[in-house]
């Protein structure tokens, strides 16, 4: 508005001899020019402001997505209690190192052949599994045989535990004609441990457990 007043003063000073109609017309022209310049200037600023806000919003949305995706990818874990859903599950292939820095072993499934006499064996509380070998406090070494009988079961699970480093071998053995057997393959660190023979329920819970104290050959 101040600009219009100044322009009018200059105009009147230069053209004071013109009649009122001409002065009015020139005033309108000056005002129109001023308004157009003002509007164009405001439109340009608005465009710049809108574009800047759009860029900032896009950058912010991208940042939020990245943080959320990265967090989800890094922290997402299974809540299943199934053995096959856990990161340390093994079906007899490559196994993770245990706390002692040694690789978990397993057993070669020999399909129930050469099963020792189970008359004096160790049975589960249910009576469905009887282990003939090893017996309590037996001396185990790499290549030792485990075996026994099982009623109405398709397979049994085994888990060999070293008292110093934890699980050093685990897996499953088929039950063939009511018998199971396998040749253990493992490395041990302590002189004693335990062999567990058991089965899983449909809910992956252990049952028919047999726990046999054993010793390891140094």
Coordinates of C-alpha atoms in Angstrom, one line a residue:
X1 CA 0.0 0.0 0.0
X2 CA 2.9 2.3 0.8
X3 CA 4.2 1.7 -2.7
X4 CA 0.9 2.8 -4.3
X5 CA 0.9 6.0 -2.3
X6 CA 4.5 6.8 -3.3
X7 CA 3.7 6.1 -7.0
X8 CA 0.6 8.3 -6.8
X9 CA 2.6 11.2 -5.3
X10 CA 5.2 10.9 -8.0
X11 CA 2.5 10.6 -10.6
X12 CA 0.6 13.5 -9.4
X13 CA 3.8 15.6 -9.2
X14 CA 4.6 14.8 -12.9
X15 CA 1.1 14.9 -14.3
X16 CA -0.7 17.4 -12.1
X17 CA -1.9 19.2 -15.2
X18 CA -3.9 16.3 -16.5
X19 CA -7.7 16.3 -16.0
X20 CA -9.3 14.2 -13.3
X21 CA -10.5 11.5 -15.6
X22 CA -7.0 10.9 -17.0
X23 CA -5.6 10.9 -13.4
X24 CA -8.1 8.3 -12.3
X25 CA -7.3 6.1 -15.2
X26 CA -3.6 6.2 -14.5
X27 CA -4.2 5.5 -10.8
X28 CA -6.1 2.3 -11.8
X29 CA -3.3 1.2 -14.1
X30 CA -0.7 1.7 -11.3
X31 CA -2.9 -0.2 -8.9
X32 CA -3.5 -3.1 -11.3
X33 CA 0.2 -3.4 -12.0
X34 CA 1.0 -3.5 -8.2
X35 CA -1.7 -6.1 -7.5
X36 CA -0.5 -8.4 -10.3
X37 CA 3.1 -8.2 -9.1
X38 CA 2.0 -8.9 -5.5
X39 CA -0.2 -11.9 -6.5
X40 CA 2.5 -13.4 -8.7
X41 CA 5.1 -13.0 -5.9
X42 CA 2.7 -14.6 -3.3
X43 CA 1.9 -17.5 -5.8
X44 CA 5.6 -18.2 -6.3
X45 CA 6.2 -18.3 -2.5
X46 CA 3.3 -20.6 -2.0
X47 CA 4.5 -23.0 -4.7
X48 CA 7.9 -23.1 -3.1
X49 CA 6.4 -23.6 0.3
X50 CA 4.1 -26.4 -0.9
X51 CA 6.9 -28.2 -2.7
X52 CA 9.2 -27.9 0.3
X53 CA 6.5 -29.3 2.6
X54 CA 5.9 -32.2 0.2
X55 CA 9.6 -33.1 0.1
X56 CA 9.9 -33.0 3.9
X57 CA 6.8 -35.2 4.4
X58 CA 8.1 -37.7 1.8
X59 CA 11.5 -37.8 3.5
X60 CA 9.8 -38.2 6.9
X61 CA 7.6 -41.1 5.7
X62 CA 10.5 -42.9 4.2
X63 CA 12.5 -42.5 7.4
X64 CA 9.6 -43.9 9.5
X65 CA 9.2 -46.9 7.1
X66 CA 12.9 -47.7 7.2
X67 CA 13.1 -47.6 11.0
X68 CA 10.0 -49.7 11.4
X69 CA 11.0 -52.3 8.8
X70 CA 14.5 -52.6 10.1
X71 CA 13.3 -53.0 13.7
X72 CA 10.7 -55.7 12.6
X73 CA 13.3 -57.5 10.5
X74 CA 15.8 -57.6 13.3
X75 CA 13.5 -58.4 16.2
X76 CA 10.9 -60.6 14.7
X77 CA 11.1 -64.1 16.3
X78 CA 8.9 -67.2 16.4
X79 CA 6.6 -67.8 19.4
X80 CA 6.1 -71.4 18.6
X81 CA 7.2 -74.0 21.1
X82 CA 7.5 -76.7 18.4
X83 CA 11.0 -78.2 18.2
X84 CA 11.1 -77.6 14.5
X85 CA 10.3 -73.9 14.9
X86 CA 13.3 -73.2 17.1
X87 CA 16.6 -71.8 15.8
X88 CA 18.6 -74.7 17.5
X89 CA 16.5 -77.5 16.0
X90 CA 18.3 -80.1 14.1
X91 CA 17.0 -83.2 12.2
X92 CA 20.4 -84.8 11.9
X93 CA 22.1 -82.3 9.5
X94 CA 24.5 -79.5 10.4
X95 CA 24.3 -78.6 14.0
X96 CA 25.3 -75.5 16.0
X97 CA 28.2 -75.4 18.3
X98 CA 27.3 -75.7 22.0
X99 CA 28.7 -73.7 24.9
X100 CA 31.9 -75.7 24.9
X101 CA 32.8 -74.6 21.4
X102 CA 32.4 -78.2 19.9
X103 CA 30.1 -79.2 17.1
X104 CA 27.0 -81.2 18.1
X105 CA 27.2 -84.8 17.0
X106 CA 24.5 -87.3 16.2
X107 CA 24.1 -91.0 15.5
X108 CA 24.1 -93.3 12.4
X109 CA 20.7 -95.0 12.4
X110 CA 21.2 -98.7 12.0
X111 CA 17.5 -99.5 11.9
X112 CA 17.2 -101.7 15.0
X113 CA 19.9 -104.2 14.0
X114 CA 22.1 -105.8 16.6
X115 CA 19.9 -104.7 19.5
X116 CA 21.3 -106.1 22.8
X117 CA 19.2 -108.2 25.2
X118 CA 16.8 -105.8 26.9
X119 CA 15.8 -108.2 29.7
X120 CA 17.9 -106.3 32.2
X121 CA 17.4 -103.0 30.3
X122 CA 16.1 -99.7 31.6
X123 CA 12.4 -99.0 30.8
X124 CA 10.3 -95.8 30.8
X125 CA 7.6 -95.3 33.3
X126 CA 5.0 -96.0 30.6
X127 CA 6.8 -99.3 29.6
X128 CA 6.8 -98.3 26.0
X129 CA 10.5 -97.9 25.7
X130 CA 13.3 -100.2 27.0
X131 CA 17.0 -99.4 26.5
X132 CA 19.3 -102.4 26.4
X133 CA 22.5 -100.4 25.7
X134 CA 24.0 -98.4 27.3
X135 CA 23.2 -99.3 30.8
X136 CA 23.7 -97.1 33.9
X137 CA 27.2 -95.7 34.3
X138 CA 28.4 -97.3 31.0
X139 CA 31.6 -95.9 29.4
X140 CA 30.8 -94.2 26.1
X141 CA 33.1 -93.1 23.3
X142 CA 32.7 -92.0 19.7
X143 CA 31.3 -95.0 17.9
X144 CA 29.4 -96.5 20.9
X145 CA 26.1 -98.2 20.2
X146 CA 22.7 -97.3 21.6
X147 CA 19.7 -99.5 21.2
X148 CA 16.5 -101.0 22.6
X149 CA 12.9 -101.8 22.0
X150 CA 9.8 -99.7 21.5
X151 CA 6.1 -100.5 21.5
X152 CA 3.7 -98.9 19.1
X153 CA 6.2 -96.1 18.2
X154 CA 7.6 -95.1 14.8
X155 CA 10.7 -93.4 16.2
X156 CA 12.5 -92.4 19.4
X157 CA 14.6 -89.3 20.3
X158 CA 18.0 -89.4 21.9
X159 CA 20.0 -86.6 23.6
X160 CA 23.6 -87.1 24.9
X161 CA 24.6 -84.5 27.5
X162 CA 28.1 -83.6 28.6
X163 CA 28.1 -82.4 32.2
X164 CA 30.6 -79.6 31.3
X165 CA 29.4 -78.2 28.0
X166 CA 25.8 -79.5 27.6
X167 CA 24.2 -81.3 24.7
X168 CA 26.9 -82.9 22.5
X169 CA 24.7 -85.1 20.3
X170 CA 21.0 -85.4 19.5
X171 CA 18.5 -86.7 16.9
X172 CA 16.1 -89.4 16.2
X173 CA 16.2 -93.2 15.5
X174 CA 13.6 -95.2 13.5
X175 CA 11.8 -98.0 15.2
X176 CA 11.9 -101.0 12.9
X177 CA 10.0 -104.2 13.9
X178 CA 9.8 -102.9 17.4
X179 CA 13.5 -102.1 17.8
X180 CA 15.8 -99.1 17.4
X181 CA 19.6 -98.7 17.3
X182 CA 22.3 -96.3 16.3
X183 CA 26.0 -95.6 16.4
X184 CA 26.9 -92.4 18.3
X185 CA 29.2 -89.8 16.9
X186 CA 30.3 -87.1 19.3
X187 CA 33.1 -85.3 21.1
X188 CA 33.1 -84.8 24.9
X189 CA 34.9 -82.5 27.3
X190 CA 34.1 -84.0 30.7
X191 CA 34.3 -87.4 32.2
X192 CA 30.6 -87.9 32.8
X193 CA 27.2 -87.0 31.4
X194 CA 23.7 -88.4 30.6
X195 CA 21.9 -90.1 27.8
X196 CA 18.2 -89.3 27.4
X197 CA 15.8 -91.5 25.3
X198 CA 12.3 -90.2 24.9
X199 CA 9.5 -89.4 22.4
X200 CA 7.4 -86.3 21.5
X201 CA 3.7 -85.8 21.8
X202 CA 1.7 -84.1 19.0
X203 CA 2.3 -80.9 20.9
X204 CA 6.1 -81.4 20.9
X205 CA 6.2 -82.2 24.6
X206 CA 8.6 -84.9 25.8
X207 CA 7.2 -88.2 27.1
X208 CA 8.3 -91.8 27.8
X209 CA 11.5 -90.3 29.2
X210 CA 14.5 -92.5 30.2
X211 CA 17.6 -90.8 31.7
X212 CA 20.7 -92.9 31.9
X213 CA 23.9 -91.6 33.7
X214 CA 27.0 -92.4 31.6
X215 CA 30.7 -91.8 31.6
X216 CA 32.9 -90.7 28.8
X217 CA 36.3 -92.1 27.7
X218 CA 38.9 -89.5 28.0

